[in-house]
Short mmCIF file of C-alpha atoms and ligand atoms in Angstrom, two decimals:
data_model
loop_
_atom_site.label_atom_id
_atom_site.label_comp_id
_atom_site.label_asym_id
_atom_site.label_seq_id
_atom_site.Cartn_x
_atom_site.Cartn_y
_atom_site.Cartn_z
CA UNK A 1 10.58 -14.68 20.12
CA UNK A 2 9.65 -11.11 19.13
CA UNK A 3 5.98 -10.30 18.67
CA UNK A 4 4.69 -8.08 15.88
CA UNK A 5 1.18 -6.76 15.17
CA UNK A 6 0.31 -6.21 11.49
CA UNK A 7 -2.89 -4.25 10.84
CA UNK A 8 -4.49 -4.72 7.44
CA UNK A 9 -3.10 -8.26 7.58
CA UNK A 10 -5.58 -9.65 5.04
CA UNK A 11 -4.74 -6.98 2.50
CA UNK A 12 -2.20 -6.86 -0.30
CA UNK A 13 0.81 -5.47 1.59
CA UNK A 14 -0.29 -6.72 5.03
CA UNK A 15 -0.37 -10.35 3.91
CA UNK A 16 3.13 -10.11 2.43
CA UNK A 17 4.39 -8.50 5.65
CA UNK A 18 2.91 -11.32 7.77
CA UNK A 19 4.73 -13.86 5.62
CA UNK A 20 8.00 -11.98 5.85
CA UNK A 21 7.93 -11.67 9.63
CA UNK A 22 6.98 -15.34 10.04
CA UNK A 23 9.98 -16.18 7.84
CA UNK A 24 12.17 -14.07 10.13
CA UNK A 25 10.92 -16.10 13.14
CA UNK A 26 8.57 -13.56 14.67
CA UNK A 27 5.27 -14.31 16.34
CA UNK A 28 2.80 -12.51 14.07
CA UNK A 29 -0.56 -11.13 15.16
CA UNK A 30 -2.65 -10.15 12.16
CA UNK A 31 -5.61 -7.79 12.46
CA UNK A 32 -8.16 -6.78 9.81
CA UNK A 33 -11.81 -5.71 9.64
CA UNK A 34 -12.04 -7.32 6.18
CA UNK A 35 -13.69 -4.29 4.55
CA UNK A 36 -11.20 -4.35 1.69
CA UNK A 37 -8.98 -7.23 2.84
CA UNK A 38 -9.67 -10.87 2.05
CA UNK A 39 -9.00 -13.88 4.28
CA UNK A 40 -7.93 -15.81 1.17
CA UNK A 41 -4.69 -13.81 1.28
CA UNK A 42 -3.69 -15.30 4.65
CA UNK A 43 -5.60 -18.56 4.95
CA UNK A 44 -2.37 -20.50 4.30
CA UNK A 45 -0.95 -18.94 7.49
CA UNK A 46 -3.74 -20.09 9.81
CA UNK A 47 -2.21 -23.56 10.51
CA UNK A 48 1.04 -21.95 11.74
CA UNK A 49 1.27 -21.76 15.52
CA UNK A 50 3.23 -18.53 15.33
CA UNK A 51 0.37 -16.79 13.54
CA UNK A 52 -2.85 -15.55 15.07
CA UNK A 53 -5.60 -13.37 13.65
CA UNK A 54 -8.07 -10.91 15.14
CA UNK A 55 -11.09 -9.76 13.12
CA UNK A 56 -11.21 -6.20 14.44
CA UNK A 57 -11.57 -2.59 13.26
CA UNK A 58 -8.60 -0.58 14.56
CA UNK A 59 -10.71 2.59 14.55
CA UNK A 60 -12.12 1.12 17.78
CA UNK A 61 -10.03 0.51 20.91
CA UNK A 62 -7.38 -2.15 20.24
CA UNK A 63 -6.59 -4.72 22.91
CA UNK A 64 -3.72 -7.19 22.48
CA UNK A 65 -2.90 -9.57 25.33
CA UNK A 66 0.79 -10.01 26.19
CA UNK A 67 3.87 -8.17 25.02
CA UNK A 68 4.42 -6.45 21.68
CA UNK A 69 7.74 -5.44 20.13
CA UNK A 70 6.55 -3.95 16.84
CA UNK A 71 3.38 -2.57 15.27
CA UNK A 72 3.02 -2.11 11.50
CA UNK A 73 -0.08 -0.08 10.68
CA UNK A 74 -1.09 -1.11 7.15
CA UNK A 75 -4.86 -1.03 7.53
CA UNK A 76 -6.47 1.38 5.06
CA UNK A 77 -8.38 1.40 1.82
CA UNK A 78 -5.71 2.32 -0.73
CA UNK A 79 -7.32 2.75 -4.12
CA UNK A 80 -9.04 5.91 -5.40
CA UNK A 81 -12.20 3.89 -6.15
CA UNK A 82 -12.30 2.69 -2.53
CA UNK A 83 -11.95 6.22 -1.15
CA UNK A 84 -15.04 7.20 -3.10
CA UNK A 85 -17.03 4.24 -1.76
CA UNK A 86 -15.84 4.34 1.85
CA UNK A 87 -14.62 7.87 2.57
CA UNK A 88 -15.48 7.93 6.29
CA UNK A 89 -13.76 4.61 7.07
CA UNK A 90 -10.73 5.82 5.12
CA UNK A 91 -10.53 8.93 7.29
CA UNK A 92 -11.14 6.99 10.50
CA UNK A 93 -8.56 4.25 10.01
CA UNK A 94 -5.83 6.80 9.22
CA UNK A 95 -6.74 9.10 12.12
CA UNK A 96 -8.59 7.26 14.94
CA UNK A 97 -6.95 3.95 14.04
CA UNK A 98 -3.47 5.47 14.13
CA UNK A 99 -4.27 7.17 17.44
CA UNK A 100 -5.38 3.86 18.99
CA UNK A 101 -2.30 2.04 17.74
CA UNK A 102 0.09 4.75 18.95
CA UNK A 103 -1.56 4.43 22.37
CA UNK A 104 -0.98 0.69 22.17
CA UNK A 105 2.67 1.22 21.13
CA UNK A 106 3.14 3.54 24.11
CA UNK A 107 1.53 1.10 26.54
CA UNK A 108 3.56 -1.87 25.26
CA UNK A 109 6.80 0.05 24.63
CA UNK A 110 6.64 -1.16 21.02
CA UNK A 111 8.16 0.43 17.90
CA UNK A 112 5.47 1.52 15.46
CA UNK A 113 5.83 1.88 11.68
CA UNK A 114 3.10 3.61 9.73
CA UNK A 115 2.29 3.04 6.06
CA UNK A 116 2.22 6.58 4.74
CA UNK A 117 2.04 7.32 1.05
CA UNK A 118 3.22 9.34 -1.91
CA UNK A 119 -0.30 10.83 -1.76
CA UNK A 120 0.99 13.17 0.97
CA UNK A 121 2.70 14.97 -1.96
CA UNK A 122 -0.67 15.34 -3.75
CA UNK A 123 -0.31 16.52 -7.37
CA UNK A 124 3.36 17.36 -6.84
CA UNK A 125 5.03 20.52 -8.05
CA UNK A 126 8.48 19.10 -7.28
CA UNK A 127 9.79 16.22 -9.36
CA UNK A 128 11.01 13.66 -8.39
CA UNK A 129 9.51 13.90 -4.91
CA UNK A 130 11.94 13.96 -1.98
CA UNK A 131 10.94 13.75 1.67
CA UNK A 132 11.50 17.47 2.28
CA UNK A 133 8.72 18.44 -0.15
CA UNK A 134 5.51 19.38 1.69
CA UNK A 135 3.12 18.54 -1.09
CA UNK A 136 0.22 19.99 -3.06
CA UNK A 137 -2.97 18.38 -1.74
CA UNK A 138 -6.60 19.35 -2.31
CA UNK A 139 -8.17 18.71 1.12
CA UNK A 140 -11.77 18.68 -0.15
CA UNK A 141 -11.30 16.68 -3.37
CA UNK A 142 -12.17 12.97 -3.75
CA UNK A 143 -8.66 11.94 -2.69
CA UNK A 144 -8.68 14.34 0.28
CA UNK A 145 -10.09 11.68 2.62
CA UNK A 146 -7.03 9.51 2.05
CA UNK A 147 -4.40 12.20 1.60
CA UNK A 148 -5.41 14.20 4.66
CA UNK A 149 -5.86 11.10 6.84
CA UNK A 150 -2.33 10.08 5.91
CA UNK A 151 -0.96 13.58 6.54
CA UNK A 152 -2.69 13.61 9.94
CA UNK A 153 -1.26 10.14 10.54
CA UNK A 154 2.27 11.44 10.01
CA UNK A 155 1.60 14.44 12.28
CA UNK A 156 0.23 12.39 15.18
CA UNK A 157 3.01 9.83 14.79
CA UNK A 158 5.67 12.57 15.11
CA UNK A 159 3.76 14.04 18.08
CA UNK A 160 3.76 10.68 19.91
CA UNK A 161 7.45 10.37 19.16
CA UNK A 162 8.32 13.87 20.36
CA UNK A 163 5.89 14.15 23.27
CA UNK A 164 5.73 10.57 24.55
CA UNK A 165 9.07 9.24 23.26
CA UNK A 166 7.41 6.43 21.29
CA UNK A 167 9.78 4.82 18.77
CA UNK A 168 8.21 5.50 15.36
CA UNK A 169 8.98 5.01 11.65
CA UNK A 170 7.26 6.58 8.65
CA UNK A 171 7.35 4.83 5.26
CA UNK A 172 6.05 6.89 2.32
CA UNK A 173 4.96 4.15 -0.03
CA UNK A 174 4.73 4.79 -3.79
CA UNK A 175 2.68 2.73 -6.28
CA UNK A 176 3.31 -0.94 -5.56
CA UNK A 177 2.14 -4.04 -7.41
CA UNK A 178 2.33 -7.81 -7.23
CA UNK A 179 0.36 -10.93 -6.38
CA UNK A 180 -2.71 -10.46 -4.11
CA UNK A 181 -3.68 -7.06 -5.42
CA UNK A 182 -7.46 -7.03 -5.64
CA UNK A 183 -8.47 -7.66 -9.23
CA UNK A 184 -11.37 -5.22 -9.12
CA UNK A 185 -10.10 -2.45 -6.87
CA UNK A 186 -9.90 -0.03 -9.78
CA UNK A 187 -6.13 0.45 -9.66
CA UNK A 188 -4.41 0.69 -12.96
CA UNK A 189 -2.47 -2.56 -13.01
CA UNK A 190 -5.25 -4.99 -12.01
CA UNK A 191 -7.60 -2.97 -14.22
CA UNK A 192 -5.40 -3.40 -17.31
CA UNK A 193 -4.55 -7.07 -16.66
CA UNK A 194 -8.20 -7.88 -15.86
CA UNK A 195 -9.31 -6.18 -19.08
CA UNK A 196 -6.70 -8.06 -21.11
CA UNK A 197 -7.75 -11.41 -19.58
CA UNK A 198 -11.46 -10.73 -20.22
CA UNK A 199 -10.76 -9.63 -23.80
CA UNK A 200 -11.82 -6.02 -23.18
CA UNK A 201 -10.15 -2.83 -24.34
CA UNK A 202 -7.74 -1.19 -21.90
CA UNK A 203 -9.11 2.01 -20.36
CA UNK A 204 -6.50 4.77 -20.20
CA UNK A 205 -7.73 7.80 -18.26
CA UNK A 206 -6.98 11.22 -19.78
CA UNK A 207 -4.43 11.20 -22.61
CA UNK A 208 -2.24 8.75 -20.68
CA UNK A 209 0.64 11.24 -20.36
CA UNK A 210 0.45 11.16 -16.54
CA UNK A 211 3.29 9.17 -14.98
CA UNK A 212 3.67 6.66 -12.17
CA UNK A 213 6.63 4.60 -10.90
CA UNK A 214 5.79 1.02 -9.97
CA UNK A 215 7.58 -1.00 -7.30
CA UNK A 216 7.34 -4.79 -7.05
CA UNK A 217 5.98 -5.94 -3.71
CA UNK A 218 9.04 -8.01 -2.65
CA UNK A 219 11.29 -4.96 -3.01
CA UNK A 220 8.85 -2.85 -1.03
CA UNK A 221 8.62 -5.38 1.83
CA UNK A 222 12.43 -5.47 2.05
CA UNK A 223 12.49 -1.66 2.35
CA UNK A 224 9.82 -1.67 5.06
CA UNK A 225 11.65 -4.40 6.98
CA UNK A 226 14.91 -2.46 6.91
CA UNK A 227 13.20 0.79 7.92
CA UNK A 228 11.49 -0.84 10.90
CA UNK A 229 14.80 -2.20 12.19
CA UNK A 230 16.66 1.09 11.61
CA UNK A 231 16.52 3.88 14.16
CA UNK A 232 15.42 6.53 11.63
CA UNK A 233 12.41 8.58 12.67
CA UNK A 234 11.82 10.97 9.74
CA UNK A 235 9.80 9.86 6.69
CA UNK A 236 11.50 7.64 4.10
CA UNK A 237 10.27 7.20 0.51
CA UNK A 238 10.00 3.53 -0.45
CA UNK A 239 9.32 3.00 -4.14
CA UNK A 240 10.87 2.26 -7.50
CA UNK A 241 12.13 5.36 -9.36
CA UNK A 242 11.56 3.77 -12.82
CA UNK A 243 8.96 6.19 -14.17
CA UNK A 244 6.55 5.45 -17.03
CA UNK A 245 3.53 7.14 -18.61
CA UNK A 246 0.20 5.35 -18.19
CA UNK A 247 -0.12 5.07 -21.97
CA UNK A 248 3.26 3.31 -22.21
CA UNK A 249 2.24 1.15 -19.28
CA UNK A 250 -0.92 0.07 -21.13
CA UNK A 251 1.24 -0.78 -24.14
CA UNK A 252 3.52 -2.91 -21.92
CA UNK A 253 0.50 -4.82 -20.60
CA UNK A 254 -0.79 -5.38 -24.15
CA UNK A 255 2.59 -6.82 -25.09
CA UNK A 256 2.89 -8.92 -21.91
CA UNK A 257 -0.56 -10.47 -22.21
CA UNK A 258 -0.57 -10.77 -26.00
CA UNK A 259 -4.11 -9.39 -26.08
CA UNK A 260 -5.45 -8.20 -29.40
CA UNK A 261 -7.49 -5.49 -27.67
CA UNK A 262 -6.65 -1.81 -28.01
CA UNK A 263 -6.41 1.25 -25.81
CA UNK A 264 -9.54 3.37 -25.30
CA UNK A 265 -9.51 6.75 -23.61
CA UNK A 266 -11.79 7.81 -20.75
CA UNK A 267 -11.97 11.07 -18.76
CA UNK A 268 -9.22 11.76 -16.26
CA UNK A 269 -10.51 11.53 -12.65
CA UNK A 270 -10.45 14.73 -10.59
CA UNK A 271 -7.10 15.59 -8.94
CA UNK A 272 -5.31 12.69 -10.63
CA UNK A 273 -1.60 13.47 -10.07
CA UNK A 274 0.17 14.34 -13.34
CA UNK A 275 3.50 12.86 -12.34
CA UNK A 276 4.91 10.72 -9.59
CA UNK A 277 8.42 9.44 -9.03
CA UNK A 278 10.19 8.82 -5.73
CA UNK A 279 13.57 10.29 -4.94
CA UNK A 280 15.00 7.35 -2.97
CA UNK A 281 18.39 8.87 -2.04
CA UNK A 282 17.42 8.78 1.65
CA UNK A 283 16.45 5.09 1.60
CA UNK A 284 19.69 4.28 -0.23
CA UNK A 285 21.81 6.18 2.28
CA UNK A 286 20.06 5.23 5.53
CA UNK A 287 18.82 1.71 4.75
CA UNK A 288 21.24 0.65 1.99
CA UNK A 289 18.08 -0.22 0.08
CA UNK A 290 17.03 0.08 -3.53
CA UNK A 291 14.65 -1.98 -5.68
CA UNK A 292 16.16 -5.00 -7.43
CA UNK A 293 13.27 -6.36 -9.48
CA UNK A 294 12.72 -4.86 -12.93
CA UNK A 295 9.23 -4.06 -14.20
CA UNK A 296 9.57 -6.81 -16.82
CA UNK A 297 10.27 -9.44 -14.13
CA UNK A 298 7.68 -8.12 -11.68
CA UNK A 299 4.91 -7.81 -14.25
CA UNK A 300 5.50 -11.37 -15.42
CA UNK A 301 5.11 -12.73 -11.87
CA UNK A 302 1.99 -10.60 -11.32
CA UNK A 303 0.42 -11.66 -14.61
CA UNK A 304 0.98 -15.33 -13.73
CA UNK A 305 -0.79 -14.71 -10.42
CA UNK A 306 -3.84 -13.11 -12.03
CA UNK A 307 -3.96 -15.85 -14.66
CA UNK A 308 -3.96 -18.52 -11.95
CA UNK A 309 -7.11 -17.12 -10.29
CA UNK A 310 -10.35 -19.07 -10.82
CA UNK A 311 -12.23 -17.69 -13.86
CA UNK A 312 -15.20 -16.65 -11.71
CA UNK A 313 -12.88 -14.19 -9.87
CA UNK A 314 -12.13 -12.52 -13.17
CA UNK A 315 -15.74 -11.79 -13.93
CA UNK A 316 -16.78 -11.08 -10.39
CA UNK A 317 -18.05 -7.58 -9.80
CA UNK A 318 -17.34 -6.22 -6.34
CA UNK A 319 -20.31 -6.86 -4.09
CA UNK A 320 -18.75 -5.75 -0.87
CA UNK A 321 -20.98 -4.55 1.89
CA UNK A 322 -19.81 -1.10 2.84
CA UNK A 323 -21.51 0.38 5.85
N1 UDP B 1 -5.73 4.70 -14.65
C1 UDP B 1 -6.07 4.46 -15.98
N2 UDP B 1 -6.98 3.46 -16.25
C2 UDP B 1 -7.55 2.67 -15.31
C3 UDP B 1 -7.21 2.92 -13.95
C4 UDP B 1 -6.29 3.93 -13.65
O1 UDP B 1 -5.57 5.13 -16.89
O2 UDP B 1 -8.37 1.81 -15.64
C5 UDP B 1 -4.76 5.75 -14.34
C6 UDP B 1 -5.20 6.73 -13.26
O3 UDP B 1 -5.96 7.79 -13.81
C7 UDP B 1 -3.86 7.20 -12.73
C8 UDP B 1 -2.96 5.99 -12.88
O4 UDP B 1 -3.61 5.13 -13.83
O5 UDP B 1 -3.34 8.24 -13.51
C9 UDP B 1 -2.75 5.21 -11.59
O6 UDP B 1 -3.99 4.99 -11.00
P1 UDP B 1 -4.23 4.11 -9.70
O7 UDP B 1 -5.70 4.15 -9.42
O8 UDP B 1 -3.59 2.79 -9.87
O9 UDP B 1 -3.44 4.83 -8.50
P2 UDP B 1 -2.94 6.31 -8.17
O10 UDP B 1 -1.49 6.27 -8.47
O11 UDP B 1 -3.66 7.32 -9.03
O12 UDP B 1 -3.24 6.47 -6.73
#
């Protein structure tokens, strides 16, 4: 039985990855420091004998007993609101954490996949973004802590591959949504659905003409799975190329939820990318992968998930202890 380590296991993507690898008959070791992750996302896995969990911060030395075949590094705050609240941890998990895990991959002769991001393209001047574009990032802006950590992460991953011969994979993940997103993490989809469910107006930042392209989580996990098992070392965009303006997106959520609330406009956050759409030609060619789930289908599933949460979750403000 192959053994895989998933960091950020209690998070949105990490929890879905754990499930997928358990389904594929792997022994799964989950790791999370629970700063932004939540054990609720994986508590249903605890009874399984092929699942184990370590409460650990990967910015510190990582020890795993026994063999390891694969490492998927998905630990990181991933919403602009989180970067503002925990900038140092964001930098550390992408840099020190990645360094520790690459050392582990080298010691165990494991293949390591890193969760990189469309944020490496910054506020892109090339549209749609292909993997050969080097990006337009403000290193000292509010997003710099995430963007530069992720750019460093790619650099050190390639260095370990070239210098130490570690088998590595780089997934550049675009906006993704689905069940287990944190309701109050500030990201646009949980923000809009949460507002609709609470009977509040939907807050569009700026004039809403900025674009994003949203990928349903099941499609994303399939892309990551295929990339890990490929032998392709260069970065691969994984995302859904269906692009939409944030204003249109708010209108879709109003229609989906049937809320009688309206759109209100608030100031655009600093360095908010004006447009974002993945060019997925590489993923199509190398992995034979493309998204299958339409936004209509994916949003319906996600809305059902948020509706099924206990009402106290909906009104809960985030009281996380950040240190
Ligand atoms: N946004 C918005 N209203 C909200 C939250 C976000 O209009 O309540 C906008 C945000 O300014 C950005 C887009 O939605 O243009 C996506 O934001 P998100 O934080 O989800 O992620 P990003 O793609 O910017 O990393």
